[in-house]
Tab-separated table of C-alpha atoms and ligand atoms in Angstrom:
chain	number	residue	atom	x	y	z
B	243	UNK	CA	-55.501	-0.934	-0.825
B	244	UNK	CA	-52.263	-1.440	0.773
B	245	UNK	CA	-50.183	-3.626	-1.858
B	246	UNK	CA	-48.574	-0.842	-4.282
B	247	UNK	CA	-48.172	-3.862	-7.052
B	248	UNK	CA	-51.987	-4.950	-6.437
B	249	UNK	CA	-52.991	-1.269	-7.071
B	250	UNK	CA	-51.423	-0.525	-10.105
B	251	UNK	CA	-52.562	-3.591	-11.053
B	252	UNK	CA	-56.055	-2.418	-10.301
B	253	UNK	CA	-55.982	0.972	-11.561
B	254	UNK	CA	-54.357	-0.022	-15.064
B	255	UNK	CA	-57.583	-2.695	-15.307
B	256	UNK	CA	-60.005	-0.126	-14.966
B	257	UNK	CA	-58.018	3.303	-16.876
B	258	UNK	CA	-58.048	0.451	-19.734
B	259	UNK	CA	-61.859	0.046	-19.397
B	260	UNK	CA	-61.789	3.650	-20.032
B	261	UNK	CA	-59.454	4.541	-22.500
B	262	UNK	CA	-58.956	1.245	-24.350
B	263	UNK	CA	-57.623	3.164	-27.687
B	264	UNK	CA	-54.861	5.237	-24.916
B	265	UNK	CA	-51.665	5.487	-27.104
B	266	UNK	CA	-49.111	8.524	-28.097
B	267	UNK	CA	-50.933	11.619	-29.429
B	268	UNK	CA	-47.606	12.259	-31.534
B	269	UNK	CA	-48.503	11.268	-35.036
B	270	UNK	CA	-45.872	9.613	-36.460
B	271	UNK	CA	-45.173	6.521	-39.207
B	272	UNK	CA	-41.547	5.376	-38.259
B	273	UNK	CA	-39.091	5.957	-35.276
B	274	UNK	CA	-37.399	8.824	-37.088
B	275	UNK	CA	-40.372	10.933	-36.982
B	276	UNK	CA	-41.110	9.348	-33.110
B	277	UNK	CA	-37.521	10.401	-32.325
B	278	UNK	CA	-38.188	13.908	-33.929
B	279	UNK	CA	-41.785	14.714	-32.721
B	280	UNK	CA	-41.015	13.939	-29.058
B	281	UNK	CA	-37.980	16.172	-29.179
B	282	UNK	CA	-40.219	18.589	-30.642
B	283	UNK	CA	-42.784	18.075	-28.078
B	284	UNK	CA	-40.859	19.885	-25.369
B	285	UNK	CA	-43.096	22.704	-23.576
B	286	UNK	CA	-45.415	22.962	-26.258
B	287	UNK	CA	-48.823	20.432	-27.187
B	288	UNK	CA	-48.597	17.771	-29.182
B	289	UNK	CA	-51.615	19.345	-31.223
B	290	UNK	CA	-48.954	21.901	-32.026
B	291	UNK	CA	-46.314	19.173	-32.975
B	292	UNK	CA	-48.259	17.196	-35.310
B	293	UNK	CA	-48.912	20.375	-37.429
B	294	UNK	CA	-45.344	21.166	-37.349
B	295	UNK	CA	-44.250	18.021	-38.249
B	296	UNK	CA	-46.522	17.468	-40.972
B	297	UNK	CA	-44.269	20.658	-42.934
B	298	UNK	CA	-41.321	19.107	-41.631
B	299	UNK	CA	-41.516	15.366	-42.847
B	300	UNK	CA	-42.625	16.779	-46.432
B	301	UNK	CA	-39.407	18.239	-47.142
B	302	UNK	CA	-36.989	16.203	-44.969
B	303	UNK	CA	-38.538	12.945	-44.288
B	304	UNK	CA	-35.509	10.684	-43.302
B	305	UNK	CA	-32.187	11.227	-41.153
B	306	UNK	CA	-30.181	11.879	-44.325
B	307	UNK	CA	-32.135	14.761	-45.474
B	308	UNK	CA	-32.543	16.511	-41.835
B	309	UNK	CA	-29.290	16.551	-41.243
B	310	UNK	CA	-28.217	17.953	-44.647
B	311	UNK	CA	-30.941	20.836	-43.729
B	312	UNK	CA	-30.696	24.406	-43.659
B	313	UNK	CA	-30.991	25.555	-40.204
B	314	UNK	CA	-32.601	28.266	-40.908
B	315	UNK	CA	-34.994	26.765	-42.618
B	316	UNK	CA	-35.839	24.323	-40.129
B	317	UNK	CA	-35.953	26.885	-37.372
B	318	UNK	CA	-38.461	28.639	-39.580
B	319	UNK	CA	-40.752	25.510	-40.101
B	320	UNK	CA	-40.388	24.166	-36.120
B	321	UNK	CA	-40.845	27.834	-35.228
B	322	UNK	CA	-44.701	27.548	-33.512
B	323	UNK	CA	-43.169	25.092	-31.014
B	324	UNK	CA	-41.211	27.576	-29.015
B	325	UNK	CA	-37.508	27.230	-28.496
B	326	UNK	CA	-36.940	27.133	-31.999
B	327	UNK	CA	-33.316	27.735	-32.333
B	328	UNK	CA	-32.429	25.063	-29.667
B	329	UNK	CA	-34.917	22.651	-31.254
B	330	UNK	CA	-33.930	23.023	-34.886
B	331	UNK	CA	-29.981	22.255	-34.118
B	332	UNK	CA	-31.155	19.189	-31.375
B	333	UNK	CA	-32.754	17.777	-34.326
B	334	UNK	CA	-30.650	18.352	-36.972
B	335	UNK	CA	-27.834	16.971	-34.817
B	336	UNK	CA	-30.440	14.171	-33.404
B	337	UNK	CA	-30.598	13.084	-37.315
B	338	UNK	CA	-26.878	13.375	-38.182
B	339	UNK	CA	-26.506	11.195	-34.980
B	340	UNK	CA	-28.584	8.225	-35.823
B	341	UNK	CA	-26.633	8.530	-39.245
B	342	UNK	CA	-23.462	8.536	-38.779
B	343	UNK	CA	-23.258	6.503	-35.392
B	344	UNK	CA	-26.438	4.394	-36.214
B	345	UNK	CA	-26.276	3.375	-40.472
B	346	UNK	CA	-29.578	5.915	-40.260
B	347	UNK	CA	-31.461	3.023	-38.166
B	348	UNK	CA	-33.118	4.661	-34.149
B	349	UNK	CA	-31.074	3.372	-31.866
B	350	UNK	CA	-33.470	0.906	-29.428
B	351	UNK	CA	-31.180	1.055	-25.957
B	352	UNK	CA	-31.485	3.923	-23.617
B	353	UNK	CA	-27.723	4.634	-23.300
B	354	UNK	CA	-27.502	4.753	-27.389
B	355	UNK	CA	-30.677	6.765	-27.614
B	356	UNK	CA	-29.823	9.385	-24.501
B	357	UNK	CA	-26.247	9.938	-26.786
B	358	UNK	CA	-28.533	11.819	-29.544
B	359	UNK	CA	-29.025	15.814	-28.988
B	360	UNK	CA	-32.229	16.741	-27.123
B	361	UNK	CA	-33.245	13.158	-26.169
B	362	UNK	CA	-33.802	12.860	-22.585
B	363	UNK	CA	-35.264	9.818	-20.994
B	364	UNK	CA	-38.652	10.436	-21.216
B	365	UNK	CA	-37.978	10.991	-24.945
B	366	UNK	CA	-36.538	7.303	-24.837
B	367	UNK	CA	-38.868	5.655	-23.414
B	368	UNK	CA	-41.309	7.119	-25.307
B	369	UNK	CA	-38.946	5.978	-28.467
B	370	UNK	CA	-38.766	2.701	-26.746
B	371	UNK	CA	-42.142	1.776	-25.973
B	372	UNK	CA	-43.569	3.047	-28.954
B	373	UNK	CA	-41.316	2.129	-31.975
B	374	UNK	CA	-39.169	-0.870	-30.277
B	375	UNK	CA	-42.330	-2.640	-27.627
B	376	UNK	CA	-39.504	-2.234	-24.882
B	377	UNK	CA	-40.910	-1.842	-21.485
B	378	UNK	CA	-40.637	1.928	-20.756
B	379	UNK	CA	-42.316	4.401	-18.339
B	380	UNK	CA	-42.901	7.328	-19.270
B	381	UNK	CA	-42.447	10.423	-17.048
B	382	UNK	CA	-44.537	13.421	-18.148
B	383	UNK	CA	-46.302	16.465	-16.510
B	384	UNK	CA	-49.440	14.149	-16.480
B	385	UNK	CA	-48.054	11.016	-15.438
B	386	UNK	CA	-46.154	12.701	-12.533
B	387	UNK	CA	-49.105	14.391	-11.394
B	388	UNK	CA	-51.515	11.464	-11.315
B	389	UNK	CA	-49.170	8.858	-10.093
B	390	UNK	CA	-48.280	10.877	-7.232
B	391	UNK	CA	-52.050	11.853	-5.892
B	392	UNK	CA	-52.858	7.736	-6.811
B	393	UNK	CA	-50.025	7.832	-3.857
B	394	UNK	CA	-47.999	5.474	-6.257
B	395	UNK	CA	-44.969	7.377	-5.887
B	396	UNK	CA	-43.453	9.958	-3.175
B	397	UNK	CA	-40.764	10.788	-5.492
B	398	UNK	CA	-40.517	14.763	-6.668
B	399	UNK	CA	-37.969	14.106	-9.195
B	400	UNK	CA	-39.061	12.217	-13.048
B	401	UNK	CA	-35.970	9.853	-12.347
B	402	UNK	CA	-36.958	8.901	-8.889
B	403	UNK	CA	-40.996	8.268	-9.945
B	404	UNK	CA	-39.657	6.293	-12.768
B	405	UNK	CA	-37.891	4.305	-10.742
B	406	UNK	CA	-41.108	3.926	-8.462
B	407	UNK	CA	-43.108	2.725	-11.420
B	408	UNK	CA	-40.911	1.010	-12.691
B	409	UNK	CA	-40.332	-1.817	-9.246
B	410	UNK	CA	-44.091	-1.982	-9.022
B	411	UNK	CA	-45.821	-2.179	-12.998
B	412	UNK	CA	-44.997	-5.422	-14.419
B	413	UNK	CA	-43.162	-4.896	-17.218
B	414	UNK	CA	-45.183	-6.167	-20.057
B	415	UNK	CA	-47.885	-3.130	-18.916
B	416	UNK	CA	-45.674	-0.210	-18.370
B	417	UNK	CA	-45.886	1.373	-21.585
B	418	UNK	CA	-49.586	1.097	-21.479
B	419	UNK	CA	-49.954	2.100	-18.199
B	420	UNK	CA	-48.143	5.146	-19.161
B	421	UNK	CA	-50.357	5.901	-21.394
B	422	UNK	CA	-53.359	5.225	-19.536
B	423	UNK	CA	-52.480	8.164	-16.704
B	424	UNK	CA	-51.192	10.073	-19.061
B	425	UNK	CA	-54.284	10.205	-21.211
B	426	UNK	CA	-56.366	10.285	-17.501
B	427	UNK	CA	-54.324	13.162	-16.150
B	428	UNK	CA	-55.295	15.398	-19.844
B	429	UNK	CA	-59.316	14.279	-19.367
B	430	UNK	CA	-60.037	13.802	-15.925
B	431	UNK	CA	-57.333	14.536	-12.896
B	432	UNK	CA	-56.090	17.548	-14.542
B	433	UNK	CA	-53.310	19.988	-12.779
B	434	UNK	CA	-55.925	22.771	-11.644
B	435	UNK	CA	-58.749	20.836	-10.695
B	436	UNK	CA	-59.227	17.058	-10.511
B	437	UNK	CA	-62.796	15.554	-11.368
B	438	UNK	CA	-62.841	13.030	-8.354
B	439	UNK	CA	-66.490	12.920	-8.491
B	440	UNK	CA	-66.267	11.637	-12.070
B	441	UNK	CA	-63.374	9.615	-11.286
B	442	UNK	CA	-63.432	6.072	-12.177
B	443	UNK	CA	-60.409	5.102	-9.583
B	444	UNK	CA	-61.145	7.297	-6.740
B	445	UNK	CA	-61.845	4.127	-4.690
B	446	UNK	CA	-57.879	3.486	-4.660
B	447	UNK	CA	-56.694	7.443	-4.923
B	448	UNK	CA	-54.886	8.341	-1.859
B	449	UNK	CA	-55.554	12.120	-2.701
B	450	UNK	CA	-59.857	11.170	-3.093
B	451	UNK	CA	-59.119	9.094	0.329
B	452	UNK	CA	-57.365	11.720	2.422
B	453	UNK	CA	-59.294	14.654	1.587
H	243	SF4	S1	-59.738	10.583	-7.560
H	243	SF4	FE1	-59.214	12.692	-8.171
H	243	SF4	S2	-57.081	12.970	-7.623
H	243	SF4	FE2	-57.492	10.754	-7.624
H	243	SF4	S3	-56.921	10.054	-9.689
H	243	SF4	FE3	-59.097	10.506	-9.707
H	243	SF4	S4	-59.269	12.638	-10.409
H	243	SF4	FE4	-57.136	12.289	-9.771
């Protein structure tokens, strides 16, 4: 298939055939703990998160309280997610952010949300399209990986395959169709070695088709 639009098109279809239930494994009830989780999130699993977090929202479960927080204390609760120091003062100052330049509210633009300490734009977007139903693409390890051996993107760098996505997934499917290769790349075109056989869009893979 030679249309780039016609293939997403085609490849979210059938992913959604698949995975129709495909939606952020960061368990969360509000953007706060979104906001907080996915900065959390960073080189570690998100099995890993959602244990951490579940200590962490019990005793500081809004912006006010996090950013009033011991830092010791929080380093010793988001401890198991590695980087511990960086992570506990990104979201202690992440929370004292959205307070006092936000009345305690997530901000919903990128440029407001990329202001906050350890938010990066793949931690916006996944704010965004999560919390706030914004169109957003979301640029992960897995999403990289199976967008670029779809031969959807040449890109090497997450801004530049964003962009990719972004001119060719209409925008009312993006945040689902991140999903979708995100949750494809965990189960089935994983980094060491893709299951083409089992593959349910190897028909439009470049990768399948050129090897
Ligand atoms: S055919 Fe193979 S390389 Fe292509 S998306 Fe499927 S698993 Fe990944």
């Amino acid at each position: 298939m030679t249309d780039p639009a016609k293939k997403i098109q085609k490849i979210y279809t059938i992913l959604k055939g698949n995975y129709p239930e495909a939606a952020t494994f960061l368990v969360h009830r509000n953007p706060y703990e979104l906001m907080i989780a996915v900065i959390l999130s960073a080189r570690t699993t998100d099995e890993q998160v959602n244990k951490v977090t579940v200590k962490l929202f019990a005793e500081y479960p809004d912006p006010p309280s996090l950013m009033k927080a011991d830092i010791k204390d929080v380093e010793r609760i988001v401890f198991p997610t590695g980087f511990y120091k960086t992570k506990a003062r990104n979201i202690i100052g992440a929370a004292a952010g959205v307070v006092e330049k936000f009345g305690g509210n997530v901000p919903r633009s990128m440029d407001e949300l990329l202001s906050l300490p350890g938010v990066g734009r793949k931690s916006a977007n996944v704010i965004r399209g999560h919390c706030f139903n914004k169109p957003a693409v979301i640029v992960d390890t897995h999403f990289s990986r199976v967008a670029k051996r779809l031969g959807l993107t040449e890109a090497v760098d997450p801004g530049g395959i964003e962009r990719d996505i972004v001119s060719l997934c209409p925008k009312a499917i993006q945040t689902e169709f991140s999903m979708l290769l995100n949750v494809h790349g965990r189960e089935v075109c994983t980094a060491r070695k893709p299951h083409c056989s089992s593959c349910p869009v190897s028909s439009v893979c470049s990768f399948f088709c050129n090897n």
